[in-house]
CSV table of C-alpha atoms in Angstrom, one decimal:
chain,number,residue,atom,x,y,z
A,1,MET,CA,7.4,-24.2,19.9
A,2,GLU,CA,8.2,-25.6,16.5
A,3,ILE,CA,6.5,-24.2,13.4
A,4,ASN,CA,5.4,-26.5,10.6
A,5,PRO,CA,7.5,-25.8,7.4
A,6,GLY,CA,4.3,-25.2,5.5
A,7,THR,CA,3.2,-22.6,8.0
A,8,ALA,CA,6.6,-21.0,8.0
A,9,SER,CA,6.4,-20.7,4.2
A,10,LEU,CA,3.0,-19.3,4.3
A,11,LEU,CA,4.1,-16.7,6.9
A,12,ALA,CA,7.1,-15.7,4.8
A,13,THR,CA,4.9,-15.3,1.7
A,14,ALA,CA,2.4,-13.2,3.7
A,15,ALA,CA,5.3,-11.0,5.0
A,16,ASN,CA,6.6,-10.6,1.4
A,17,ILE,CA,3.2,-9.6,0.1
A,18,ALA,CA,2.7,-7.1,3.0
A,19,GLN,CA,6.1,-5.5,2.3
A,20,ASN,CA,5.4,-5.2,-1.4
A,21,ASN,CA,2.0,-3.6,-0.8
A,22,ALA,CA,3.6,-1.2,1.7
A,23,GLN,CA,6.1,-0.2,-1.0
A,24,ILE,CA,3.4,0.3,-3.6
A,25,ILE,CA,1.4,2.5,-1.3
A,26,PHE,CA,4.5,4.5,-0.3
A,27,ASP,CA,5.4,5.0,-4.0
A,28,LYS,CA,1.8,6.2,-4.7
A,29,ILE,CA,1.9,8.6,-1.8
A,30,LYS,CA,5.3,9.9,-2.9
A,31,ALA,CA,4.0,10.5,-6.5
A,32,ALA,CA,0.8,12.2,-5.2
A,33,ARG,CA,2.8,14.6,-3.0
A,34,ALA,CA,5.1,15.4,-5.9
A,35,SER,CA,2.3,17.4,-7.5
A,36,LYS,CA,2.5,21.1,-6.8
A,37,ASN,CA,-1.3,21.4,-7.1
A,38,LYS,CA,-2.9,21.0,-3.7
A,39,ASP,CA,-6.3,19.9,-5.0
A,40,GLU,CA,-4.7,17.2,-7.3
A,41,THR,CA,-2.6,16.0,-4.3
A,42,ILE,CA,-5.7,15.7,-2.1
A,43,ASN,CA,-7.6,13.8,-4.9
A,44,ARG,CA,-4.7,11.4,-5.4
A,45,LEU,CA,-4.4,10.7,-1.6
A,46,GLU,CA,-8.2,10.2,-1.4
A,47,GLU,CA,-7.9,7.7,-4.2
A,48,ILE,CA,-5.2,5.8,-2.4
A,49,ILE,CA,-7.4,5.7,0.8
A,50,ASN,CA,-10.4,4.5,-1.2
A,51,ASP,CA,-8.4,1.9,-3.0
A,52,CYS,CA,-7.2,0.5,0.3
A,53,ASN,CA,-10.7,0.5,1.8
A,54,TYR,CA,-12.1,-1.6,-1.0
A,55,SER,CA,-9.1,-3.8,-1.9
A,56,PRO,CA,-8.1,-6.9,0.0
A,57,GLN,CA,-4.6,-6.4,-1.2
A,58,CYS,CA,-4.1,-3.2,0.8
C-alpha cells in the first residue's frame, strides 16, 4: 500500500505535534512534582489534567 505524499506529510506533522505535547506535559508534571508542598503538587497536577480535558492540543 502506497501512502500519498500529502498524507505522509500530514502524519509526520501530527506525530511531531503529539511528541511536542507529550514533552510539554512531561515538563509540567516534572515541575509540579518538584514542589515539596503536597497540596501545591496536587493542585498543579489537577490543573494539568483539567487543561488536557478542555484543550484540543492535549
